[in-house]
GROMACS .gro file of C-alpha atoms in nm:
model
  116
    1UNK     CA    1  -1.798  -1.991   0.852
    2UNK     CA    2  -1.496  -1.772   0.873
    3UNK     CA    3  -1.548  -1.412   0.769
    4UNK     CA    4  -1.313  -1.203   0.549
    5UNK     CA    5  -0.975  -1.106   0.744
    6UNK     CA    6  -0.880  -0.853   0.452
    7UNK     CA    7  -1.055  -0.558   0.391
    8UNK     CA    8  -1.247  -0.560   0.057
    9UNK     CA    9  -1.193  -0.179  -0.053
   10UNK     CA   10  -0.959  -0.052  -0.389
   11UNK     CA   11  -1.043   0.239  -0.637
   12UNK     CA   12  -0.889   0.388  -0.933
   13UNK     CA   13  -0.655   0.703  -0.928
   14UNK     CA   14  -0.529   0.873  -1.216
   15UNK     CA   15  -0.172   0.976  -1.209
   16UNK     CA   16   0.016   1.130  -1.510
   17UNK     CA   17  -0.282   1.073  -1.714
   18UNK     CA   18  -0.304   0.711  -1.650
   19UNK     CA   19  -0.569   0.529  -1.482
   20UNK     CA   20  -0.427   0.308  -1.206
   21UNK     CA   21  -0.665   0.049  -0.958
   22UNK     CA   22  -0.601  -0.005  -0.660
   23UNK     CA   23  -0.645  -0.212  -0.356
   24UNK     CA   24  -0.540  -0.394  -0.019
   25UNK     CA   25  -0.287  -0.672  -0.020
   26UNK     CA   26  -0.271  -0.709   0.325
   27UNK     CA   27  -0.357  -0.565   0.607
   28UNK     CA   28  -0.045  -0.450   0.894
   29UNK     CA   29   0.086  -0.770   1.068
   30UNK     CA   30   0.260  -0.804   1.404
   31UNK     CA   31   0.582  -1.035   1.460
   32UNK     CA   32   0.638  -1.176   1.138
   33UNK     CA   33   0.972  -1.355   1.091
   34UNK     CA   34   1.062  -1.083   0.906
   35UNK     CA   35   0.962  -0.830   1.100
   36UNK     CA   36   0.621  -0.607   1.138
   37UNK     CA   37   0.487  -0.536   0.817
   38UNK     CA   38   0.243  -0.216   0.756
   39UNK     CA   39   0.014  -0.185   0.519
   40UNK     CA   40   0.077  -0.303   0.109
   41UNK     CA   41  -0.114  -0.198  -0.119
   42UNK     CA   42  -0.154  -0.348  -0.474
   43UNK     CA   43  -0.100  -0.099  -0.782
   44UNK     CA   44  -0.131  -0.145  -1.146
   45UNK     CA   45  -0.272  -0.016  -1.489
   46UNK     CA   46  -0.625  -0.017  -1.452
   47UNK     CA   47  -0.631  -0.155  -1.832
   48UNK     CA   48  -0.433  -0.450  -1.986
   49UNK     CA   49  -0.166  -0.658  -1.773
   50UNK     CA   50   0.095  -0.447  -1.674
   51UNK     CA   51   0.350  -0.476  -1.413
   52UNK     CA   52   0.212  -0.437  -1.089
   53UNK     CA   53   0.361  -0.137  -0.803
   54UNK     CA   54   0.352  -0.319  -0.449
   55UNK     CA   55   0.355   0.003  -0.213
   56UNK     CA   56   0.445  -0.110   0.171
   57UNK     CA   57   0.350   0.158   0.473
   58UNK     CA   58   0.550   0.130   0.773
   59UNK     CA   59   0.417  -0.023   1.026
   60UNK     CA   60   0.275   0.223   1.279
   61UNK     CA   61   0.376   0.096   1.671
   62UNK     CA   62   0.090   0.292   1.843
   63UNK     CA   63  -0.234   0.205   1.845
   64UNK     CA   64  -0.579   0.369   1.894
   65UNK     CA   65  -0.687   0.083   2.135
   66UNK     CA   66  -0.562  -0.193   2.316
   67UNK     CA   67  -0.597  -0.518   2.126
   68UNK     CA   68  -0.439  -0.779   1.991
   69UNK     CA   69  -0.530  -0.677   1.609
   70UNK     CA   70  -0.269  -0.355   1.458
   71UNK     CA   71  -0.522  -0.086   1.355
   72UNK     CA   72  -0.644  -0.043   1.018
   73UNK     CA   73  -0.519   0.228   0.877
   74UNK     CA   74  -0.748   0.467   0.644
   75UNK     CA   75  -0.586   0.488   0.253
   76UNK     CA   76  -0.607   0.859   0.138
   77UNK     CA   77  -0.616   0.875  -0.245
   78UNK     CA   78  -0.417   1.213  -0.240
   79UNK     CA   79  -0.148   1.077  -0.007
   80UNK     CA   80  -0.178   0.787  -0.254
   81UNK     CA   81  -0.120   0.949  -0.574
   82UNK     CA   82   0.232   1.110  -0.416
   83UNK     CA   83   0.336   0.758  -0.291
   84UNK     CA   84   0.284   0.621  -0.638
   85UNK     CA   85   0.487   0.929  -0.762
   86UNK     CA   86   0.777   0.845  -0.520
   87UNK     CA   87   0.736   0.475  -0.715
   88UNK     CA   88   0.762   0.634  -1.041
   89UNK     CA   89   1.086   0.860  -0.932
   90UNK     CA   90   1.204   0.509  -0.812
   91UNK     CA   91   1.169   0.374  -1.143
   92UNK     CA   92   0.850   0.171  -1.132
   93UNK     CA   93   0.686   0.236  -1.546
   94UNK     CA   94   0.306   0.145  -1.505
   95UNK     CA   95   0.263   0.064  -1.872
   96UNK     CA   96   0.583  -0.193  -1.855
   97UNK     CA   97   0.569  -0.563  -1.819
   98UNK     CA   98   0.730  -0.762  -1.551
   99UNK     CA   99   0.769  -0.886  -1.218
  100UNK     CA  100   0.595  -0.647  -0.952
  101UNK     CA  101   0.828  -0.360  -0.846
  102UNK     CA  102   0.794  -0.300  -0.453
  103UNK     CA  103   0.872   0.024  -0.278
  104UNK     CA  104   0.898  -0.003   0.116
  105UNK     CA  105   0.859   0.370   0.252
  106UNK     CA  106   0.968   0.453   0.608
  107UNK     CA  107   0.831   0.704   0.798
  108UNK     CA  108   1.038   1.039   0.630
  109UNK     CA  109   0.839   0.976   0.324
  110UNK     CA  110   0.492   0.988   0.530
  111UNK     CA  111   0.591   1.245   0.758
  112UNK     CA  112   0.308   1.515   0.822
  113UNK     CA  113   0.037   1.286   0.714
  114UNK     CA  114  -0.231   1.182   0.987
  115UNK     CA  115  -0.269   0.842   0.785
  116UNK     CA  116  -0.072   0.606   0.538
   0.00000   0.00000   0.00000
C-alpha cells in the first residue's frame, strides 16, 4: 500500500475580513515538461463556492540534503496572507465566481523570507 505523496496540511487565514482555507496542491516537482514547478497552494473562501486563488512559489534550486526528492518547504501564514494580498492587487476577488485565478511569483516577491 502506497502512502500519501502530498502533504495533508491547510488552515484558514483571514485577510480583509474574510476567512480564506487553505492548503497544498502539490508539492515542488523537478523536470517537468514545463519546467520545475515550486510549491502551489490552493486558496479560496472558506464559505460557499467561490473562485479559487492558485498561488505558485518558485521553485527553490538548493537543497538542504542530497536526494532525489526537492525539499518541502514550510508555509508561513504571515508570508501567506501578503502573497494572497499580491493576488488581490493582481485582481483575484475571493467572493467572485469563476475559473481559478493563478499567480506565479518569482523570487523578487519572496525576497527576505527564509521560506515560501
Amino acid at each position: 500500500m502506497a502512502g500519501k505523496k502530498k502533504r495533508d496540511i491547510g488552515g484558514i487565514v483571514t485577510v480583509n475580513g474574510i476567512d480564506l482555507s487553505w492548503s497544498v496542491r502539490s508539492e515542488p516537482q523537478w523536470n517537468t515538461t514545463a519546467g520545475d514547478i515550486g510549491l502551489r497552494l490552493s486558496v479560496a473562501a472558506a464559505e460557499g463556492n467561490h473562485r479559487e486563488l492558485i498561488l505558485q512559489y518558485p521553485f527553490v534550486k538548493r537543497q538542504k540534503s542530497a536526494s532525489r526528492f526537492p525539499d518541502k518547504p514550510r508555509v508561513d501564514p504571515v508570508n501567506l496572507v501578503a502573497d494572497i494580498g499580491l493576488a488581490m492587487e493582481a485582481g483575484w476577488k475571493p467572493k467572485s465566481r469563476g475559473r481559478p485565478f493563478e499567480l506565479i511569483l518569482d523570487e523578487k516577491d519572496i525576497a527576505g523570507r527564509d521560506s515560501a
